[in-house]
Each structure stands twice: as C-alpha cells, then as structure tokens.
Short mmCIF file of C-alpha atoms and ligand atoms in Angstrom, two decimals:
data_model
loop_
_atom_site.label_atom_id
_atom_site.label_comp_id
_atom_site.label_asym_id
_atom_site.label_seq_id
_atom_site.Cartn_x
_atom_site.Cartn_y
_atom_site.Cartn_z
CA MET A 1 22.03 28.31 -81.64
CA PRO A 2 18.92 29.30 -79.60
CA ARG A 3 15.78 27.39 -80.52
CA ARG A 4 12.81 29.57 -81.34
CA PRO A 5 9.34 28.19 -80.73
CA PRO A 6 7.58 27.73 -84.07
CA THR A 7 5.39 30.78 -84.72
CA TRP A 8 2.78 28.76 -86.56
CA LEU A 9 1.82 26.80 -83.43
CA PRO A 10 -0.40 29.45 -81.77
CA LEU A 11 -1.87 30.29 -85.16
CA LEU A 12 -2.81 26.69 -85.67
CA ALA A 13 -4.40 26.60 -82.22
CA ILE A 14 -6.46 29.72 -82.94
CA PHE A 15 -7.52 28.35 -86.30
CA THR A 16 -8.61 25.06 -84.73
CA PHE A 17 -10.57 26.94 -82.11
CA TRP A 18 -12.31 29.06 -84.73
CA ALA A 19 -13.11 26.05 -86.82
CA SER A 20 -14.66 24.18 -83.92
CA LEU A 21 -16.55 27.31 -82.83
CA ALA A 22 -17.95 27.74 -86.32
CA THR A 23 -19.01 24.11 -86.41
CA ALA A 24 -20.65 24.43 -83.02
CA LEU A 25 -22.53 27.55 -84.07
CA SER A 26 -23.63 26.22 -87.41
CA GLY A 27 -24.70 23.04 -85.63
CA GLN A 28 -27.32 25.11 -83.82
CA GLU A 29 -28.50 26.77 -86.97
CA PRO A 30 -31.39 24.48 -87.91
CA LEU A 31 -34.24 26.03 -85.96
CA LYS A 32 -36.65 23.72 -84.23
CA GLY A 33 -40.20 24.62 -83.32
CA PRO A 34 -40.79 26.95 -80.36
CA ALA A 35 -41.73 24.01 -78.16
CA GLU A 36 -38.28 22.50 -78.46
CA THR A 37 -36.13 25.62 -78.50
CA PRO A 38 -33.02 25.23 -76.39
CA GLY A 39 -32.97 26.77 -72.92
CA TYR A 40 -30.95 29.77 -71.76
CA LYS A 41 -27.23 29.49 -71.44
CA ALA A 42 -25.55 30.77 -68.29
CA GLY A 43 -25.39 34.56 -68.36
CA GLU A 44 -27.67 34.90 -71.38
CA GLY A 45 -29.65 38.16 -71.39
CA ILE A 46 -33.37 38.04 -70.64
CA SER A 47 -35.51 41.05 -71.49
CA VAL A 48 -38.33 42.12 -69.20
CA THR A 49 -41.54 43.43 -70.72
CA CYS A 50 -44.50 44.78 -68.81
CA LEU A 51 -48.21 45.05 -69.37
CA ASN A 52 -49.17 48.29 -71.03
CA ARG A 53 -51.85 50.02 -68.97
CA ASN A 54 -54.27 52.82 -69.49
CA ILE A 55 -53.15 55.74 -67.36
CA GLU A 56 -56.72 56.85 -66.68
CA THR A 57 -58.05 53.58 -65.34
CA GLY A 58 -55.07 51.29 -64.89
CA GLU A 59 -56.81 48.83 -67.20
CA HIS A 60 -54.54 46.77 -69.37
CA ILE A 61 -54.41 47.65 -73.01
CA THR A 62 -55.20 45.03 -75.59
CA ASP A 63 -54.20 45.10 -79.19
CA ALA A 64 -56.53 44.78 -82.17
CA SER A 65 -56.70 40.99 -81.87
CA GLY A 66 -57.61 41.18 -78.18
CA GLN A 67 -54.15 40.23 -76.96
CA LEU A 68 -52.65 41.91 -73.92
CA GLN A 69 -50.02 44.38 -74.96
CA TYR A 70 -46.61 44.12 -73.37
CA ILE A 71 -44.07 46.90 -73.71
CA PRO A 72 -40.42 46.96 -72.64
CA PHE A 73 -39.67 47.90 -69.04
CA PRO A 74 -38.64 51.59 -68.83
CA THR A 75 -35.09 52.28 -69.96
CA CYS A 76 -32.46 52.18 -67.23
CA ASN A 77 -29.95 55.00 -67.24
CA GLU A 78 -27.21 52.61 -66.12
CA THR A 79 -27.37 50.48 -69.25
CA GLY A 80 -29.26 52.69 -71.66
CA ARG A 81 -31.62 49.77 -72.24
CA PRO A 82 -34.75 48.36 -70.65
CA LEU A 83 -34.31 46.19 -67.57
CA GLU A 84 -32.55 42.92 -68.37
CA LEU A 85 -31.73 39.82 -66.36
CA SER A 86 -28.87 37.43 -67.01
CA PHE A 87 -29.63 33.74 -66.68
CA GLY A 88 -28.24 32.37 -63.43
CA VAL A 89 -26.37 35.55 -62.54
CA GLU A 90 -26.92 36.74 -58.99
CA LYS A 91 -26.15 40.40 -58.59
CA ASP A 92 -27.29 43.70 -57.24
CA MET A 93 -28.20 46.11 -59.96
CA ASN A 94 -29.69 49.55 -60.23
CA CYS A 95 -32.16 50.71 -62.77
CA THR A 96 -32.60 54.46 -62.80
CA ILE A 97 -35.62 55.72 -64.65
CA ASP A 98 -34.31 59.09 -65.70
CA PHE A 99 -37.52 61.06 -65.81
CA ILE A 100 -40.89 60.18 -64.34
CA SER A 101 -43.39 61.35 -66.91
CA ASP A 102 -46.91 62.35 -65.99
CA PRO A 103 -48.41 59.07 -67.31
CA PHE A 104 -45.78 56.98 -65.56
CA PHE A 105 -46.39 58.84 -62.30
CA HIS A 106 -50.08 57.97 -62.50
CA LEU A 107 -49.23 54.36 -63.17
CA LEU A 108 -46.93 54.37 -60.14
CA GLU A 109 -49.92 55.59 -58.12
CA PHE A 110 -51.93 52.61 -59.34
CA TYR A 111 -49.14 50.18 -58.52
CA ILE A 112 -48.55 51.51 -55.03
CA HIS A 113 -52.23 51.84 -54.26
CA ASN A 114 -52.68 48.26 -55.47
CA ASP A 115 -55.28 49.27 -58.02
CA ALA A 116 -53.22 47.43 -60.58
CA PRO A 117 -50.10 45.31 -60.31
CA LEU A 118 -46.91 46.06 -62.16
CA THR A 119 -47.21 42.91 -64.23
CA CYS A 120 -44.18 42.03 -66.26
CA ARG A 121 -43.02 38.84 -67.89
CA VAL A 122 -39.87 37.15 -69.12
CA PRO A 123 -39.58 34.57 -71.87
CA SER A 124 -39.35 31.17 -70.16
CA LYS A 125 -36.82 30.18 -72.80
CA PRO A 126 -35.11 32.19 -75.50
CA LEU A 127 -37.69 33.18 -78.07
CA PRO A 128 -37.12 32.14 -81.65
CA PRO A 129 -34.90 34.80 -83.26
CA SER A 130 -37.44 36.35 -85.58
CA PRO A 131 -41.21 36.30 -85.37
CA SER A 132 -41.52 34.24 -88.50
CA ALA A 133 -44.86 33.10 -89.80
CA ASP A 134 -44.76 29.69 -88.17
CA TYR A 135 -43.70 31.23 -84.85
CA LYS A 136 -46.74 33.53 -84.88
CA VAL A 137 -49.08 30.66 -85.53
CA SER A 138 -47.63 28.57 -82.76
CA ASP A 139 -47.66 31.57 -80.37
CA GLU A 140 -51.35 32.00 -80.93
CA THR A 141 -51.99 28.34 -80.45
CA THR A 142 -50.32 28.48 -77.06
CA GLN A 143 -52.44 31.30 -75.65
CA GLU A 144 -54.20 30.56 -72.42
CA GLY A 145 -55.76 32.35 -69.43
CA ALA A 146 -59.15 33.93 -68.85
CA LEU A 147 -58.91 36.11 -71.91
CA GLY A 148 -56.94 33.61 -73.89
CA SER A 149 -54.28 36.25 -73.99
CA GLN A 150 -51.37 34.91 -71.97
CA SER A 151 -48.67 33.12 -73.85
CA THR A 152 -47.21 29.89 -72.57
CA LEU A 153 -43.87 31.08 -73.88
CA TYR A 154 -43.56 33.51 -70.98
CA THR A 155 -43.29 33.39 -67.20
CA PRO A 156 -45.00 36.19 -65.26
CA LEU A 157 -42.86 38.51 -63.19
CA VAL A 158 -45.07 40.65 -60.97
CA ILE A 159 -43.15 43.49 -59.33
CA SER A 160 -44.84 44.28 -56.03
CA LEU A 161 -43.94 47.89 -55.44
CA ALA A 162 -44.71 49.06 -51.92
CA GLY A 163 -44.85 52.66 -50.81
CA THR A 164 -47.12 55.43 -49.68
CA LEU A 165 -49.29 57.80 -51.59
CA GLN A 166 -49.29 61.51 -50.74
CA LEU A 167 -51.22 64.33 -52.32
CA SER A 168 -48.38 65.68 -54.42
CA HIS A 169 -45.82 62.92 -54.34
CA LEU A 170 -45.15 59.28 -53.70
CA HIS A 171 -42.79 57.32 -51.51
CA VAL A 172 -41.64 54.28 -53.43
CA GLY A 173 -39.99 51.35 -51.69
CA ASN A 174 -37.18 51.21 -54.24
CA SER A 175 -35.12 48.44 -52.71
CA LEU A 176 -36.37 45.21 -54.26
CA ASN A 177 -35.62 41.51 -54.12
CA LEU A 178 -36.00 39.76 -57.44
CA LEU A 179 -36.20 35.96 -57.27
CA VAL A 180 -36.08 33.66 -60.25
CA HIS A 181 -36.62 29.91 -60.20
CA ALA A 182 -35.20 27.85 -63.02
CA ALA A 183 -36.45 24.36 -63.78
CA PRO A 184 -34.20 21.66 -62.33
CA LYS A 185 -31.55 20.53 -64.78
CA SER A 186 -33.01 17.03 -64.75
CA VAL A 187 -36.33 18.43 -65.99
CA GLU A 188 -35.10 20.98 -68.48
CA ALA A 189 -31.90 22.99 -68.35
CA GLY A 190 -32.18 26.71 -68.98
CA ARG A 191 -35.91 27.19 -68.52
CA ILE A 192 -37.44 29.76 -66.16
CA ASP A 193 -40.30 28.40 -64.07
CA ALA A 194 -41.16 31.31 -61.77
CA ALA A 195 -40.15 34.87 -61.04
CA SER A 196 -41.21 37.53 -58.57
CA ALA A 197 -40.02 40.85 -57.21
CA TYR A 198 -41.05 42.82 -54.12
CA SER A 199 -40.03 45.91 -52.17
CA VAL A 200 -38.13 45.16 -48.99
CA ALA A 201 -38.30 47.33 -45.86
CA PRO A 202 -40.34 49.96 -47.74
CA HIS A 203 -40.78 52.05 -44.60
CA GLU A 204 -37.05 52.63 -44.28
CA ARG A 205 -35.81 52.17 -47.81
CA ASN A 206 -37.88 54.41 -50.03
CA VAL A 207 -37.51 57.50 -52.16
CA ARG A 208 -39.77 60.44 -52.55
CA VAL A 209 -40.75 61.02 -56.17
CA SER A 210 -42.76 63.65 -57.99
CA ILE A 211 -43.40 64.13 -61.68
CA GLY A 212 -40.10 64.88 -63.42
CA ASP A 213 -37.89 63.22 -60.81
CA PRO A 214 -35.61 60.28 -61.52
CA LEU A 215 -36.37 56.99 -59.78
CA THR A 216 -33.67 54.47 -58.96
CA LEU A 217 -34.87 50.92 -58.40
CA SER A 218 -32.25 48.76 -56.68
CA PHE A 219 -32.74 45.09 -57.49
CA SER A 220 -31.11 42.28 -55.58
CA VAL A 221 -31.36 39.36 -58.00
CA ARG A 222 -31.20 35.77 -56.76
CA TRP A 223 -31.57 32.55 -58.74
CA TYR A 224 -32.71 29.14 -57.58
CA PRO A 225 -31.97 25.95 -59.52
CA SER A 226 -35.38 24.46 -58.72
CA THR A 227 -38.83 25.61 -57.71
CA VAL A 228 -38.06 24.87 -54.06
CA LEU A 229 -36.79 27.67 -51.86
CA PRO A 230 -33.88 26.60 -49.68
CA PRO A 231 -34.57 26.81 -45.94
CA GLY A 232 -33.23 30.11 -44.73
CA TRP A 233 -34.12 30.55 -41.10
CA THR A 234 -31.38 29.59 -38.67
CA GLY A 235 -32.50 31.90 -35.92
CA TYR A 236 -31.30 35.36 -35.17
CA GLY A 237 -27.83 34.26 -34.12
CA GLY A 238 -28.32 35.17 -30.43
CA HIS A 239 -29.75 31.73 -29.74
CA VAL A 240 -26.88 30.02 -31.49
CA TYR A 241 -24.42 32.12 -29.56
CA LYS A 242 -26.04 31.42 -26.21
CA SER A 243 -26.34 27.69 -26.67
CA THR A 244 -22.78 27.49 -27.96
CA PHE A 245 -21.59 29.39 -24.93
CA LEU A 246 -23.59 27.10 -22.63
CA TYR A 247 -22.18 24.05 -24.36
CA CYS A 248 -18.64 25.32 -23.90
CA LEU A 249 -19.32 26.07 -20.26
CA LEU A 250 -20.82 22.64 -19.63
CA SER A 251 -18.03 20.76 -21.36
CA ALA A 252 -15.44 22.85 -19.53
CA GLY A 253 -17.14 22.00 -16.24
CA ALA A 254 -17.37 18.32 -17.14
CA SER A 255 -13.71 18.09 -18.08
CA ALA A 256 -12.73 19.90 -14.91
CA ALA A 257 -14.82 17.46 -12.85
CA ILE A 258 -13.19 14.49 -14.57
CA CYS A 259 -9.74 15.95 -13.93
CA VAL A 260 -10.50 16.55 -10.27
CA ALA A 261 -11.97 13.07 -9.84
CA TYR A 262 -8.98 11.49 -11.53
CA PHE A 263 -6.51 13.47 -9.48
CA ARG A 264 -8.16 12.80 -6.16
CA GLY A 265 -9.12 9.22 -6.83
CA VAL A 266 -6.11 7.91 -8.70
CA GLU A 267 -3.22 10.31 -8.98
CA LEU A 268 -3.17 11.75 -5.47
CA PRO A 269 -3.21 8.42 -3.59
CA ARG A 270 -0.52 7.15 -5.92
CA ARG A 271 1.66 10.14 -5.25
CA LEU A 272 1.12 9.93 -1.55
CA ARG A 273 2.07 6.28 -1.56
CA ARG A 274 5.18 7.08 -3.53
CA TYR A 275 6.04 9.89 -1.15
CA ALA A 276 5.63 7.57 1.79
CA ARG A 277 7.91 5.02 0.23
CA ASP A 278 10.52 7.60 -0.69
CA LYS A 279 10.54 9.36 2.65
CA VAL A 280 10.74 6.37 4.90
CA PRO A 281 14.50 6.60 5.40
CA GLY A 282 14.60 10.38 5.77
CA GLY A 283 11.21 10.68 7.39
CA ARG A 284 11.37 14.42 8.23
CA PHE A 285 9.43 15.63 5.33
CA GLY A 286 6.67 13.18 5.71
CA GLY A 287 4.44 15.86 7.13
CA TYR A 288 3.74 17.31 3.73
CA GLY A 289 0.88 15.00 3.05
CA LEU A 290 -2.74 15.45 3.94
CA PRO A 291 -3.49 17.38 7.10
CA ILE A 292 -5.68 14.52 8.23
CA ALA A 293 -2.81 12.14 7.88
CA ASN A 294 -0.66 14.58 9.77
CA GLY A 295 -3.07 14.61 12.65
CA ASN A 296 -3.04 10.87 12.73
CA GLY A 297 0.69 10.93 12.70
CA ASN A 298 0.81 13.31 15.63
CA GLY A 299 -1.52 11.26 17.68
CA ASN A 300 -0.09 7.92 16.93
CA GLY A 301 3.39 8.62 15.84
CA SER A 302 4.91 7.27 18.99
CA THR A 303 3.58 3.87 18.23
CA GLY A 304 5.79 3.93 15.29
CA LEU A 305 3.35 2.15 13.11
CA GLY A 306 2.59 3.39 9.70
CA GLY A 307 -0.71 1.68 9.41
CA TYR A 308 -2.68 4.89 9.82
CA GLY A 309 -1.24 6.62 6.97
CA PHE A 310 -3.70 6.99 4.28
CA GLY A 311 -0.85 9.12 3.27
CA GLY A 312 2.75 9.28 3.98
CA GLY A 313 2.10 12.10 6.41
CA GLY A 314 1.25 10.04 9.38
CA TYR A 315 3.65 7.40 8.50
CA GLY A 316 6.56 9.64 7.85
CA TYR A 317 5.99 11.85 10.85
CA GLY A 318 5.78 8.91 13.12
CA VAL A 319 8.93 7.47 11.82
CA GLY A 320 10.59 10.85 12.03
CA LYS A 321 9.79 11.15 15.72
CA LYS A 322 11.43 7.95 16.35
CA ASP A 323 14.76 9.25 15.18
C1 NAG B 1 -27.06 51.47 -56.59
O1 NAG B 1 -27.28 52.81 -56.22
C2 NAG B 1 -26.99 53.09 -54.88
C3 NAG B 1 -27.33 54.54 -54.60
O2 NAG B 1 -28.50 54.89 -55.23
C4 NAG B 1 -25.53 52.81 -54.60
O3 NAG B 1 -25.25 53.01 -53.24
C5 NAG B 1 -25.21 51.37 -54.95
O4 NAG B 1 -23.84 51.12 -54.79
C6 NAG B 1 -25.61 51.07 -56.38
N1 NAG B 1 -25.41 49.67 -56.64
C7 NAG B 1 -24.90 49.20 -57.76
C8 NAG B 1 -24.78 47.74 -57.88
O5 NAG B 1 -24.56 49.96 -58.67
C1 NAG B 2 -29.05 59.67 -67.18
O1 NAG B 2 -28.13 59.69 -68.27
C2 NAG B 2 -28.12 60.95 -68.94
C3 NAG B 2 -27.21 60.81 -70.13
O2 NAG B 2 -26.18 59.91 -69.88
C4 NAG B 2 -27.66 62.04 -67.98
O3 NAG B 2 -27.68 63.28 -68.63
C5 NAG B 2 -28.62 62.08 -66.79
O4 NAG B 2 -28.15 63.01 -65.84
C6 NAG B 2 -28.70 60.72 -66.16
N1 NAG B 2 -29.70 60.79 -65.11
C7 NAG B 2 -29.54 60.27 -63.89
C8 NAG B 2 -30.66 60.39 -62.97
O5 NAG B 2 -28.50 59.73 -63.57
#
C-alpha cells in the first residue's frame, strides 16, 4: 500500500508562518515618537519630494506658516508615480517626464542656468504613517535652518542638472548618478545620512527639449553603507598593464638567468665529467665536449694524459688517438 504524505503538513506550515507573521507585524504596531521610528528595511520605497518654486523668479514657495513647500517629483511614465528610491537597492532606472509644461520648462531653465537648484529631499527614516497631531507638533519642533523651515526628518537631495541653454530649447544632461549614504549599521540601521545626484558627461549625454517634449532622466543609483566613499581610482588600466608586463618580463629574464647559471655552473660540468668517465674505454666520441677541450685534446692528446680535460673532450680524444 503506497504511503501518501499527510496533506495537513503543508497547511500546518503555512498556518504557522502566518501566525508568526501576524505576531511580528502586530509587534510593530505600537507607534513610538518620530525620533525613535525604526529605520528603512532593505528595498523599502522612499519618495522624493522637491521644493516648489515660483516659475517667474525661481524663488521657493512657502506655505501660510512660512514653511518651504515640497511637492512630489514629477510623475515618471515608467512607474506612473513620482520618482522613488528603494533602500539599499542599486539599479539603473529611467524616469520619463511625459510632457514638459511651460512652467516646468522655465524651471528647467533656472536649474540649468544655476539660478536655482533642483532641491529635493527624502525622509531620512520612514515617516510616521499618518500626520497625526503629535507628529505635526514634533515636526515643527524639529525645524531648523536659516528660515527655520527645514525639517530634521529629511535629508536633502540636490539634483545638479547640467546642460546648455538655447533661445528656443534646452540641452539637458539627462544621464545622472544618484548617490545615497546610509548611516553605518553600528550607528543606526536604515537611516539615510546624505544623498546627491548630478549629470554625468553632459556634453555627450544630453537631450534636446522644448516645451511639450518628453524628458527621460536616466538615474544610476548607488548606495554606500557609511558616509565614507570607497576609494575608486586604480589608474586607467594602462599603467597596471604595463607594469604587469614589465614584471613578467623581468621574472622571465631572472628565471632564464638562473637556469643558464645552473646549467653552466653545475649541470654541464657534471655531465661532462660523466661523459668523460663513460667514454674512457671507447674514447672515440670524446670529441663531443667543449671545443676548447677539443683543442686541448688535439694539442696534447699524444701525451695521453687526461689532465687537461676540463671536459671529456680532451681526455677522450687523447685516449682515442692512442688506440
Ligand atoms: C533607459 O532608457 C534608455 C533609452 O532612453 C534605454 O537605453 C535604457 O535601457 C533604459 N534603462 C532602463 C533601466 O530601463
Ligand atoms: C507615457 O505613457 C502614456 C500612457 O501610458 C503614453 O501614452 C505615452 O506615450 C508615454 N510617453 C512616453 C514619452 O513614453
């Protein structure tokens, strides 16, 4: 009778998983104050908001209470939502702004002409879910900056757009690096400490835009687990290649020299001695040795003495003549 695995086993496993998940989630339910909110989890979404600016002057817009007004980054066609980062996720992503409106075009002119920066910000840690009364109070109490209008809950993300301004259109360096530094885990896990974005190679990688055009911004997002940038420069590669080649050449030369020295100083004399010993009875082939020895052998062979032979040549030849 074939044994069937009990069908209730996977069900039990799923139930246990759900139960523990529910416990874990409900365990996070009690909300602490904004100062002690937990950090981001890996991959958690982070919304980007940007300073709202007056299209006539580029001045930032403040709300009734004198606070700077931040609005969501323009909606990206790729996601149908404003630009978003994911905590700790390095990727290349595109954000296509479907239609450059007249006001947005003028703002782009300000950004590229450096009359005003494209100042955005990201929450340093997840914001409390709903702007409840106590959250608002604590947000106001954490305002700082010249105007008392920057919140300590956020980290600035200035997007340095490079490009050129023409009479009727713009060239926007639309290839951007976006770097984010998280606080070291030992300090506080899941907190953003710094962020910045900038156009790279704007002279080669740019798009021409006029009012009504789409604009694709290509972000290359990189994350760093501390506020320190890792060293990146290891040369252009040519230097490494050349020195490696030189090293190989030198070591090849050195090993060749050692081989030659060994052969001439140790192995060759040994062989010659062995040859001499072996060829004494048959003597005729003694001449194979060193030419010098051969000459000696010729000159002195008749004496029949092998004393000259640095090699067997002289010795052998001499002996051979005697036959
Ligand atoms: C972004 O768009 C460019 C063309 O505009 C395309 O070549 C590239 O593959 C896109 N990258 C991603 C990650 O979608
Ligand atoms: C953006 O998406 C809309 C709707 O999906 C589409 O009609 C439009 O062509 C897209 N624009 C670009 C520039 O891809």
